[in-house]
Short mmCIF file of C-alpha atoms in Angstrom, two decimals:
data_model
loop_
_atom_site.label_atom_id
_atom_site.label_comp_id
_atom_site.label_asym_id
_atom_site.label_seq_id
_atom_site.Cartn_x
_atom_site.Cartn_y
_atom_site.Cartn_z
CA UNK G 1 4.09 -27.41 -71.93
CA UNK G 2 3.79 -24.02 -73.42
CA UNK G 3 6.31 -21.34 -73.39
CA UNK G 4 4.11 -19.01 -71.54
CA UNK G 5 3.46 -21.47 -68.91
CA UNK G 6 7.31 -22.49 -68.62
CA UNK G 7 7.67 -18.34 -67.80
CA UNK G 8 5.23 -18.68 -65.58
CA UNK G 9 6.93 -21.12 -63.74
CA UNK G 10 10.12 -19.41 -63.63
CA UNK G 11 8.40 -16.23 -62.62
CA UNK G 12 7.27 -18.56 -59.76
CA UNK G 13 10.63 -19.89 -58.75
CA UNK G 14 11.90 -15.96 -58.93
CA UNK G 15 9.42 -14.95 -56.58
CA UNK G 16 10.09 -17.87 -54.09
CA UNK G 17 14.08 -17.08 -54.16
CA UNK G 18 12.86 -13.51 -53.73
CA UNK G 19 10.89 -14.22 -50.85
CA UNK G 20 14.03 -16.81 -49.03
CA UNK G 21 15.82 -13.63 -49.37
CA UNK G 22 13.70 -11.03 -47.85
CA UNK G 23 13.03 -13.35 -44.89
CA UNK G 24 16.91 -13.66 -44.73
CA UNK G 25 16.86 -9.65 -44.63
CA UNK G 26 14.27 -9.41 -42.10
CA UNK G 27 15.98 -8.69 -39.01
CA UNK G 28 14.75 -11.42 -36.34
CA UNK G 29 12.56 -13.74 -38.72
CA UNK G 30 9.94 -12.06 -38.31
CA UNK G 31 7.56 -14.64 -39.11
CA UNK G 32 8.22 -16.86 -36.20
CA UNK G 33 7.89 -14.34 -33.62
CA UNK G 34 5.00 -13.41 -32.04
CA UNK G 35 4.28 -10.27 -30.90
CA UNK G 36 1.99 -10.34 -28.18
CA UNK G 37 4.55 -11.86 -26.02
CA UNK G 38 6.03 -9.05 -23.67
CA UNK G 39 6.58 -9.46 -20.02
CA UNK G 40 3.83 -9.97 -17.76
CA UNK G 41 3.42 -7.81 -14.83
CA UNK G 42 4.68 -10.76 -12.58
CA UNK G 43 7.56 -11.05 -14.14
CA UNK G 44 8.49 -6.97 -14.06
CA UNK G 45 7.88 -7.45 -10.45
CA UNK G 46 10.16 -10.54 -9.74
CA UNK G 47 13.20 -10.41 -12.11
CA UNK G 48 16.38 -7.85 -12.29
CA UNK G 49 16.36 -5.47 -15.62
CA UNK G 50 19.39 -4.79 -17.66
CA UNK G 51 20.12 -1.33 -18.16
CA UNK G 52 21.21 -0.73 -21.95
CA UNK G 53 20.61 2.58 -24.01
CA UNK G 54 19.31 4.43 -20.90
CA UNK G 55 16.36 2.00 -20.63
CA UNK G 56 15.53 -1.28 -18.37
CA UNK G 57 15.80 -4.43 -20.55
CA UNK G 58 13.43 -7.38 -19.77
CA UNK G 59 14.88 -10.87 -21.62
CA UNK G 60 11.08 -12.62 -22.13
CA UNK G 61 9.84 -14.48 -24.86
CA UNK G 62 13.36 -15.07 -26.79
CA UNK G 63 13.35 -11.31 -27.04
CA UNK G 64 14.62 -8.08 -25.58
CA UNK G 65 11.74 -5.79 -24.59
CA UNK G 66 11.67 -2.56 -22.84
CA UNK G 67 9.03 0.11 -21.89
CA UNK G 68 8.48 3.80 -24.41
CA UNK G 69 6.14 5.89 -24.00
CA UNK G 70 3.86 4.01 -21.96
CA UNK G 71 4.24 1.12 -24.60
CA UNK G 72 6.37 -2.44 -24.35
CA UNK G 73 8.35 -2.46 -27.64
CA UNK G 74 11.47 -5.04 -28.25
CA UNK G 75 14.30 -5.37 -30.66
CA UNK G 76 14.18 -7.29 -33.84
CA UNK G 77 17.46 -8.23 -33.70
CA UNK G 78 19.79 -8.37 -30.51
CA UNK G 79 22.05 -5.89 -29.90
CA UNK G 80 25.67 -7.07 -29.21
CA UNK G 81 25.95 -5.61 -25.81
CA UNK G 82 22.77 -7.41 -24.57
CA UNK G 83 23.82 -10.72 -26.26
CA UNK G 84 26.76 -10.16 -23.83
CA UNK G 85 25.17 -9.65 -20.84
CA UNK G 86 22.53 -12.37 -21.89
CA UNK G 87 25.51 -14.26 -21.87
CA UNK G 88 26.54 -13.81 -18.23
CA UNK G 89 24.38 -15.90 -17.32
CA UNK G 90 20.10 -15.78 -16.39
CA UNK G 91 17.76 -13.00 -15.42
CA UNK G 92 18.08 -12.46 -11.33
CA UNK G 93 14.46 -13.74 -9.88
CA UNK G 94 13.13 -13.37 -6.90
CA UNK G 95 10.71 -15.81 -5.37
CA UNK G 96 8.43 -14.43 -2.23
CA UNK G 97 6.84 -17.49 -1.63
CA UNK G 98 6.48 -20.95 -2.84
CA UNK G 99 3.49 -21.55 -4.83
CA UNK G 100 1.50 -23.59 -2.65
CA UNK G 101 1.25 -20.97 -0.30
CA UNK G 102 2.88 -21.98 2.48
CA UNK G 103 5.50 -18.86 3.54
CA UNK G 104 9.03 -20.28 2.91
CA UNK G 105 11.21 -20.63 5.72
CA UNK G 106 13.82 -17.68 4.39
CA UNK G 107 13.15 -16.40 0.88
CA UNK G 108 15.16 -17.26 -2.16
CA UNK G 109 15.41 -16.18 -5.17
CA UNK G 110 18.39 -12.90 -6.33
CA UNK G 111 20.57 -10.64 -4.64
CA UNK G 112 18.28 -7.80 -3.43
CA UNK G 113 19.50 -5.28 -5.80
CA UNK G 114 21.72 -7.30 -7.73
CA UNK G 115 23.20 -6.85 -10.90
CA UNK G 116 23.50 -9.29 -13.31
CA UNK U 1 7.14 -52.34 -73.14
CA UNK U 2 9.11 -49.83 -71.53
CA UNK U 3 8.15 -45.97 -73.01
CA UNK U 4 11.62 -44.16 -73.06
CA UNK U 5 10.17 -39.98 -72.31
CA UNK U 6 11.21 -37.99 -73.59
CA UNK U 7 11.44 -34.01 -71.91
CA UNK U 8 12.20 -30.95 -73.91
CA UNK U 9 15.30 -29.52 -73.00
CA UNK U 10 13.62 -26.70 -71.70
CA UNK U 11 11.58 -28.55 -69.18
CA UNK U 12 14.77 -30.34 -68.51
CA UNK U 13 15.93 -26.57 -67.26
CA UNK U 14 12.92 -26.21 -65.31
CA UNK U 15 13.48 -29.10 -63.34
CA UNK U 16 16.90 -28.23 -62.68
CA UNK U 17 16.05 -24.64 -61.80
CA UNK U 18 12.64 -26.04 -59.55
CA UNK U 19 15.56 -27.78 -57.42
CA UNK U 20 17.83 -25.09 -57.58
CA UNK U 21 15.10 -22.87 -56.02
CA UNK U 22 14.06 -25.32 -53.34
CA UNK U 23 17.35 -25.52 -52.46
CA UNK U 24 17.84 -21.88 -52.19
CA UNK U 25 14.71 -21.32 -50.84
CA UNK U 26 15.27 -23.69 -47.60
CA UNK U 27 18.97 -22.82 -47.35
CA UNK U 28 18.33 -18.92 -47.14
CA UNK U 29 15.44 -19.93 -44.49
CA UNK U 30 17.75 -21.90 -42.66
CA UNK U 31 20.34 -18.92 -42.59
CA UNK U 32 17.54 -16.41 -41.62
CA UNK U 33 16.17 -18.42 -38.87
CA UNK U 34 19.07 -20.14 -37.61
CA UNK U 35 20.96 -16.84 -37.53
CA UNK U 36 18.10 -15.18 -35.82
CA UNK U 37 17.36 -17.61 -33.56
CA UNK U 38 21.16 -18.33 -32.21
CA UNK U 39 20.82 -15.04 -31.31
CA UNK U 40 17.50 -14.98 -29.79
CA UNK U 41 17.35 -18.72 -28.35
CA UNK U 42 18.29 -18.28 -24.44
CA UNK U 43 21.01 -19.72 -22.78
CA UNK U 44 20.44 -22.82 -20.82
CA UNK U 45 19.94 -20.83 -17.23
CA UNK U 46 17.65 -18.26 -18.77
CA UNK U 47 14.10 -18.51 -17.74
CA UNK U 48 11.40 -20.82 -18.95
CA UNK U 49 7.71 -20.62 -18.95
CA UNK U 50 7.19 -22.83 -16.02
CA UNK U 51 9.97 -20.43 -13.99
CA UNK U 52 7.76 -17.72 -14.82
CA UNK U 53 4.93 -19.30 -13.69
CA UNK U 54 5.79 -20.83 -10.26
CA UNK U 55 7.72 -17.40 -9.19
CA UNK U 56 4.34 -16.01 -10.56
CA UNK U 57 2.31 -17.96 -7.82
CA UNK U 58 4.37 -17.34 -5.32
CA UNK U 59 4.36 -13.49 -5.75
CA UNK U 60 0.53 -13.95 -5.95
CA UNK U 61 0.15 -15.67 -2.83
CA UNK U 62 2.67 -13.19 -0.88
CA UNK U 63 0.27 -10.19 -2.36
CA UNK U 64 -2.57 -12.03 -0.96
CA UNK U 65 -1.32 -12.32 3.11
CA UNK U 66 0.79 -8.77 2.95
CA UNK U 67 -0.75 -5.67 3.09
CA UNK U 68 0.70 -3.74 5.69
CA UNK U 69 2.80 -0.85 4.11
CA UNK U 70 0.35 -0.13 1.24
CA UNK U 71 1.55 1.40 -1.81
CA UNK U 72 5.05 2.05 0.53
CA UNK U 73 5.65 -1.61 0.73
CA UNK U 74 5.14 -2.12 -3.17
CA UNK U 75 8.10 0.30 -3.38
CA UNK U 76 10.15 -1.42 -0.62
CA UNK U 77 9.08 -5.08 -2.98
CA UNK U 78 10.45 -3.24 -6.26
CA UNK U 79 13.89 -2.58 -5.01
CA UNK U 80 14.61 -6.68 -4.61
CA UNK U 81 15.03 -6.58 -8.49
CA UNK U 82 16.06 -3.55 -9.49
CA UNK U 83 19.31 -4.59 -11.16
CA UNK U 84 21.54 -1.64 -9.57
CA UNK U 85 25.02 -1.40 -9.62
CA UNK U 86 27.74 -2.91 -7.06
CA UNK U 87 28.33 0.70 -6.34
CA UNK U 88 24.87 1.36 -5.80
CA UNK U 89 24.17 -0.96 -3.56
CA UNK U 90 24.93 -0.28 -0.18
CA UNK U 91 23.35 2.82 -0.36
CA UNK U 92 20.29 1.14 -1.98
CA UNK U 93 20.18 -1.71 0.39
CA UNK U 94 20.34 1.06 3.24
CA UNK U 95 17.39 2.79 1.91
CA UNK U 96 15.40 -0.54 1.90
CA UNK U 97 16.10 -1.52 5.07
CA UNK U 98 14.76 1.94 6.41
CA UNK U 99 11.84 2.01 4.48
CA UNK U 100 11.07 -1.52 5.68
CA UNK U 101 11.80 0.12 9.53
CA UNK U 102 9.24 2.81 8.90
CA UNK U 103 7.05 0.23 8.19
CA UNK U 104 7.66 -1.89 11.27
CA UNK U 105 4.67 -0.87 13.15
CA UNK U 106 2.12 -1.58 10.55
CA UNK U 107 3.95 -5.06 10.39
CA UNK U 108 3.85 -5.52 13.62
CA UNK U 109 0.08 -4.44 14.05
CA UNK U 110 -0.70 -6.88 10.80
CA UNK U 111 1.78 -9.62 13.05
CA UNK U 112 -0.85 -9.09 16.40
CA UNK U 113 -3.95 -9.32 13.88
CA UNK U 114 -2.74 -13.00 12.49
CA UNK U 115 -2.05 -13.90 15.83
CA UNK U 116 -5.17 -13.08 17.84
CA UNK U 117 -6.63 -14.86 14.47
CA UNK U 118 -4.68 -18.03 15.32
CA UNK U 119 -5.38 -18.23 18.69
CA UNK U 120 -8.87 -17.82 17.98
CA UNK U 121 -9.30 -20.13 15.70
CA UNK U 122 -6.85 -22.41 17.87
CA UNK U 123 -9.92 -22.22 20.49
CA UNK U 124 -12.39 -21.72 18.68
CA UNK U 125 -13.57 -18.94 20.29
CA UNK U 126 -12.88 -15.28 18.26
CA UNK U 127 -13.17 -12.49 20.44
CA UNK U 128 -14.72 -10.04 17.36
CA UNK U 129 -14.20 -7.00 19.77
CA UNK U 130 -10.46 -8.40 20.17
CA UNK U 131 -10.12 -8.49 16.59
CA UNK U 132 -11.80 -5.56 15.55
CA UNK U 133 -9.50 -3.56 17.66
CA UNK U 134 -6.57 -5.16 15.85
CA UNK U 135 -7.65 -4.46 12.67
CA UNK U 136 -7.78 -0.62 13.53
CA UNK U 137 -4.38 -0.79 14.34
CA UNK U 138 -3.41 -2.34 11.06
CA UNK U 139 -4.91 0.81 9.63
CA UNK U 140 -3.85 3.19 11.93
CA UNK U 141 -0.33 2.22 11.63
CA UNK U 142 -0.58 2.22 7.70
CA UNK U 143 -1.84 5.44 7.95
CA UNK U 144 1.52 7.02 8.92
CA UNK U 145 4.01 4.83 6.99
CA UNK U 146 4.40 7.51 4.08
CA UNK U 147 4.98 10.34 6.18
CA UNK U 148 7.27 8.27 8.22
CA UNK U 149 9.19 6.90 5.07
CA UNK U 150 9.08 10.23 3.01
CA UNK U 151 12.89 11.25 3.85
CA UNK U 152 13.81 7.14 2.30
CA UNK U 153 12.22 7.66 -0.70
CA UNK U 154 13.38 11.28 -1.45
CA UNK U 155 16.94 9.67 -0.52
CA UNK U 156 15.93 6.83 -3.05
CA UNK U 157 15.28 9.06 -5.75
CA UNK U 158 18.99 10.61 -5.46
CA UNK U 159 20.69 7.36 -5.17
CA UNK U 160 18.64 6.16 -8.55
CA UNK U 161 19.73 7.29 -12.60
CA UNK U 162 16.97 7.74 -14.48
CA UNK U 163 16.59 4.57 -15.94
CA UNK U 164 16.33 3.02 -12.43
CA UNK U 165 13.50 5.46 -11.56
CA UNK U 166 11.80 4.71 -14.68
CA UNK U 167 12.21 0.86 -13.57
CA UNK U 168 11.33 1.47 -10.46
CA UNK U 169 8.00 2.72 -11.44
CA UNK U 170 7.54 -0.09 -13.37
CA UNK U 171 7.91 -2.18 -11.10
CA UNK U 172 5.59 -0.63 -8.61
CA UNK U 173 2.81 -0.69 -11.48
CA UNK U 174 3.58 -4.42 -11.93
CA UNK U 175 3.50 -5.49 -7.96
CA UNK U 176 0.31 -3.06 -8.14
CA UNK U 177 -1.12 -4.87 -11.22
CA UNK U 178 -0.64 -8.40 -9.49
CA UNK U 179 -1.81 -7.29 -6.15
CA UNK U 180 -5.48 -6.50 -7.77
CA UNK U 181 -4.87 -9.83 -9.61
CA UNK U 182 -4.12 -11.74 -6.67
CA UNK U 183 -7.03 -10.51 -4.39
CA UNK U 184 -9.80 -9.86 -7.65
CA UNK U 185 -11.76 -12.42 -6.62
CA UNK U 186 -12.01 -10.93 -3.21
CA UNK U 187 -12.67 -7.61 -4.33
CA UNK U 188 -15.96 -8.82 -6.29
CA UNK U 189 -19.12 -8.98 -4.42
CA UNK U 190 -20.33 -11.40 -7.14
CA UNK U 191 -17.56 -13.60 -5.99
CA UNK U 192 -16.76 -13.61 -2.79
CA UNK U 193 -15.23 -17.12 -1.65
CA UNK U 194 -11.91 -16.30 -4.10
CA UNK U 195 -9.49 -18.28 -4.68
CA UNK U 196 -8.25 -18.86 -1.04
CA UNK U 197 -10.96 -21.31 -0.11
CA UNK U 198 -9.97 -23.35 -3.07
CA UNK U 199 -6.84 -22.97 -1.83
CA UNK U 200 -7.66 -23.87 1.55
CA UNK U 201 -9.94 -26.64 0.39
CA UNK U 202 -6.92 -28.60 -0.74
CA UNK U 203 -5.26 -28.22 1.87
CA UNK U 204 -7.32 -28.85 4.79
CA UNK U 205 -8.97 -31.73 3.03
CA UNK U 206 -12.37 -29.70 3.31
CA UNK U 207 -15.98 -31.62 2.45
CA UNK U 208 -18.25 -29.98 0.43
CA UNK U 209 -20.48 -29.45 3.07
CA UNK U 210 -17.66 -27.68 5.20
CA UNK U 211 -17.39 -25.49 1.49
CA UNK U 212 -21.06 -24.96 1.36
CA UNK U 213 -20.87 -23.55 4.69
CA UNK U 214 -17.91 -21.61 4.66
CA UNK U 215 -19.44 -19.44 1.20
CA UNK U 216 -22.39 -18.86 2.84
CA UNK U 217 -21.01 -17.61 5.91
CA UNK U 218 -18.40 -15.21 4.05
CA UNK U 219 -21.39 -14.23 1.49
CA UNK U 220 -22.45 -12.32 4.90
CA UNK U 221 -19.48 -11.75 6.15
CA UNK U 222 -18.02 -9.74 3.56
CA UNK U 223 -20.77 -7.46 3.55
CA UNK U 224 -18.74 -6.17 6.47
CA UNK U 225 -15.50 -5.11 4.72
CA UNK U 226 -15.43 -2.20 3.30
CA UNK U 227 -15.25 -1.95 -0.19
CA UNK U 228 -11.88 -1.07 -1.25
CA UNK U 229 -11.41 2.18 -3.76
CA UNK U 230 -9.23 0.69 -6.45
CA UNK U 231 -8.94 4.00 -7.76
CA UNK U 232 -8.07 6.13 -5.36
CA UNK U 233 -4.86 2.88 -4.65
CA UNK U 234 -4.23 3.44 -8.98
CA UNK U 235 -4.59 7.87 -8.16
CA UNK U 236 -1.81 7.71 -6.02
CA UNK U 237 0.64 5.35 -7.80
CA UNK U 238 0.04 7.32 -10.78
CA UNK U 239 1.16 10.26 -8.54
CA UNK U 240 3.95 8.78 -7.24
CA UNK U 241 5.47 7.31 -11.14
CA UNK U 242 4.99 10.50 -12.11
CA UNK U 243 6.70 12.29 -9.59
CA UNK U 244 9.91 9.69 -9.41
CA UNK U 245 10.21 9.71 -12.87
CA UNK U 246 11.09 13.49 -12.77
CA UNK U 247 14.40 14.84 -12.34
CA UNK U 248 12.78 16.65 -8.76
CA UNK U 249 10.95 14.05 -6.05
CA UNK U 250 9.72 15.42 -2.79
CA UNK U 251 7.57 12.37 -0.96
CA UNK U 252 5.72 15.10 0.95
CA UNK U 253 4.18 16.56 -1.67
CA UNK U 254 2.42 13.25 -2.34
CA UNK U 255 -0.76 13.89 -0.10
CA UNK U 256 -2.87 11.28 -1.53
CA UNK U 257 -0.55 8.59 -0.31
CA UNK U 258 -0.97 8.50 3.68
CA UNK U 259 -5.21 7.50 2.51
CA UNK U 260 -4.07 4.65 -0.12
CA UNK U 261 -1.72 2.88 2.44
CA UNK U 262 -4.26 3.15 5.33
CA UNK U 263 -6.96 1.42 3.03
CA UNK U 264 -4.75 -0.57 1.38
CA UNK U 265 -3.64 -2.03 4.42
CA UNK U 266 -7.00 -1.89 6.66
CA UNK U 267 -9.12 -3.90 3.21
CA UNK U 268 -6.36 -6.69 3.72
CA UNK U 269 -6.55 -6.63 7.27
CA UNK U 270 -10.94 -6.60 7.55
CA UNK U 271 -10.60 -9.25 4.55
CA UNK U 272 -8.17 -11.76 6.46
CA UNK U 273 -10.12 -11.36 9.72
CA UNK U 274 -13.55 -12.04 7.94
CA UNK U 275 -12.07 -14.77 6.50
CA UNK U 276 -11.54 -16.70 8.93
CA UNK U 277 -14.28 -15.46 10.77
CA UNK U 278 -16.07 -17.23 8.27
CA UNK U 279 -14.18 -20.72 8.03
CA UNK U 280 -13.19 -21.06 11.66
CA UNK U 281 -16.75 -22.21 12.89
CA UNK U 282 -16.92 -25.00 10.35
CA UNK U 283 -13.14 -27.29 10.65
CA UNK U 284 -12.71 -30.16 13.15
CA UNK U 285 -10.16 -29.82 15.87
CA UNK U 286 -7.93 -31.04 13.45
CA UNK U 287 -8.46 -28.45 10.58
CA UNK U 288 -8.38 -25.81 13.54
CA UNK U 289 -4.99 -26.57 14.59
CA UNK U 290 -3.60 -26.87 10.88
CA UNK U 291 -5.16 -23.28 9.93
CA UNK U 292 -3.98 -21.41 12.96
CA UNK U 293 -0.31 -23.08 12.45
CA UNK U 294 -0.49 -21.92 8.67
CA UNK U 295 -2.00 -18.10 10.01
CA UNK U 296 0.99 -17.92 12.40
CA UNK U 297 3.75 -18.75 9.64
CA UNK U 298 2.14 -15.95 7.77
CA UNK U 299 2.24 -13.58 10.57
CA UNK U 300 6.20 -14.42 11.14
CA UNK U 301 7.01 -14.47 7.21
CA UNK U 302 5.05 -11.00 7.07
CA UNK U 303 8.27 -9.03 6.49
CA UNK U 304 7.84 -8.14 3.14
CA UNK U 305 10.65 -11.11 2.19
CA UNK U 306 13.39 -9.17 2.39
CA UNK U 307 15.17 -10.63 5.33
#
């Protein structure tokens, strides 16, 4: 094996380390996420917000999304305070009717209004 | 014969350092990822895909039977899940109980439609003058819910922070966005059976020919609904998101809305009648008595859920 192609090699291995640690930088893992996932409209209309930063917070999708400028966008990394709340316990839902389509006998589902 | 190799120390160094960098390599991946995904991995109660879903359907199939309020009701849904504070709520809750008592009589009216519909179909015999008149009244009762709800929602907007009018909104879009979901298929000419004879197919047990005959029967009998203007519904929530959003909301000056509700709410109401207009003539006894019993559970669940 030639000298050359034993520094290519280790150029090879550099660049691999290199690339462990960017992904390691890169808040979220960015790779593993996809970003077409933001809450549907049926879930907007069924399930409770969190309020954090002067915005309503949706948990979908493993992720934190919220609405700017028309636009879903989501945090790459979780913010302590929502990691708290997430915490707390799950997203209030509300279920109008069960999906067969017969009406339920009372609904069920969250506390109108409720906070989480 | 056994061949002793023989590496150059410098390959030896390679190896060493190939290992050393797949270790590396997976252990910083594993740090990345894990790390991220503790964080972003939900909690055990946190909802799943198939939560989604089934509270999905269900909110489908409620925006298929309710119609009565309009755009008004949409607003009276969004407040269910609006995530407002203990302090808030009273007042909140107060404010959603009045706007669902200034829609009473459109309830109501919708409530008298689904029952002349169930006795009909009970007898067989639907009186179309009967039900016409009902439907009108469905409309006509629509047609005064905003002005009628207009000091509730200027209330609302007080009550709210910003960020709970901007949520607010969003939710309206969304129940808006599922509503023309929910009833698309009902809305096309091309299509006009929709997805509540399949549903009712399954669960009256219908034969094909009873399908057949149903489609054909509401391929004429939609020609009788009025087409619904999806824009003129989209105009005025636009109006309205626009107008909560801002740090000043007056309801009246929303003139647009009193015409969205009333056609809002009279499209569901011709659409439900014409429906089973259109089945009705074609179940046994049977299928009669299990369709008006399913029309008059509608009728007495039509409160918008929030009971």
């Amino acid at each position: 094996m030639s000298l050359d192609h034993q520094t290519g090699m280790l150029r090879g291995f550099a660049c691999a380390v290199g690339l462990s640690a960017m992904l390691a930088a890169t808040p979220g893992c960015v790779p593993f996420i996809g970003y077409d996932d933001y809450p549907p409209d049926a879930y907007i209309a069924t399930t409770a917000p969190v309020y954090f930063e002067g915005r309503p917070m949706y948990w979908y999708g493993n992720r934190w999304s919220y609405r700017e400028g028309g636009r879903w966008n989501h945090y790459d990394r979780e913010p302590a305070g929502l990691y708290q709340r997430r915490m707390q316990g799950a997203p209030v839902r509300h279920t109008y009717e069960p999906p067969r389509g017969r009406p339920a006998a009372g609904h069920s589902g969250g506390r109108p209004g409720g906070r989480r | 014969m056994v061949v002793a190799r023989m590496e150059h120390p410098k390959v030896l160094n390679l190896s060493k350092m190939r290992t050393i960098a797949t270790v590396l390599f997976g252990a910083l991946a594993a740090v990345s990822c894990g790390g991220a995904s503790a964080n972003a991995r939900p909690p055990a109660t946190a909802a799943s895909a198939s939560d989604v879903d089934e509270v999905a359907a269900g909110l489908t199939e409620h925006h298929r039977h309710h119609h009565h309020g309009g755009v008004t009701l949409l607003v009276a849904l969004s407040l269910d899940t609006l995530g407002i504070s203990p302090e808030q709520r009273p007042a909140v809750e107060k404010i959603r109980r009045d706007l669902h008592a200034r829609m009473e009589p459109a309830r109501a009216a919708q409530q008298r439609l689904a029952a002349v519909l169930a006795d009909g179909v009970a007898a067989a015999n639907l009186d179309a003058t009967t039900v016409d008149a009902a439907i009108a009244q469905v409309s006509a009762a629509a047609a005064i819910v905003h002005d009628a709800a207009t000091d509730a929602l200027n209330e609302l907007h007080t009550v709210l922070t910003p960020p709970e009018r901007a949520a607010l909104v969003d939710k309206v879009e969304a129940h808006w966005s599922v509503w023309q979901k929910a009833n698309a298929e009902e809305t096309d000419p091309a299509n006009p059976e929709g997805s509540r004879l399949a549903m009712l197919t399954t669960d009256l047990g219908l034969t094909q020919d009873q399908v057949d005959k149903i489609r054909a029967g509401l391929g004429e009998g939609m020609k009788a609904v009025p087409r619904l203007d999806l824009q003129e519904i989209a105009t005025h929530i636009q109006a309205f998101g626009n107008a909560f959003r801002s740090e000043k909301f007056d309801a009246k000056a929303l003139t647009g809305a009193n015409g969205a509700n009333a056609h809002l709410a009279g499209w569901g109401a011709a659409h439900l009648a014409h429906f089973v207009e259109a089945v009705s003539p074609v179940l046994t006894p049977d299928q009669r008595a299990e369709f008006a019993q399913r029309l008059r559970e509608h009728s007495v669940h039509s409160n918008g859920g929030n009971e």
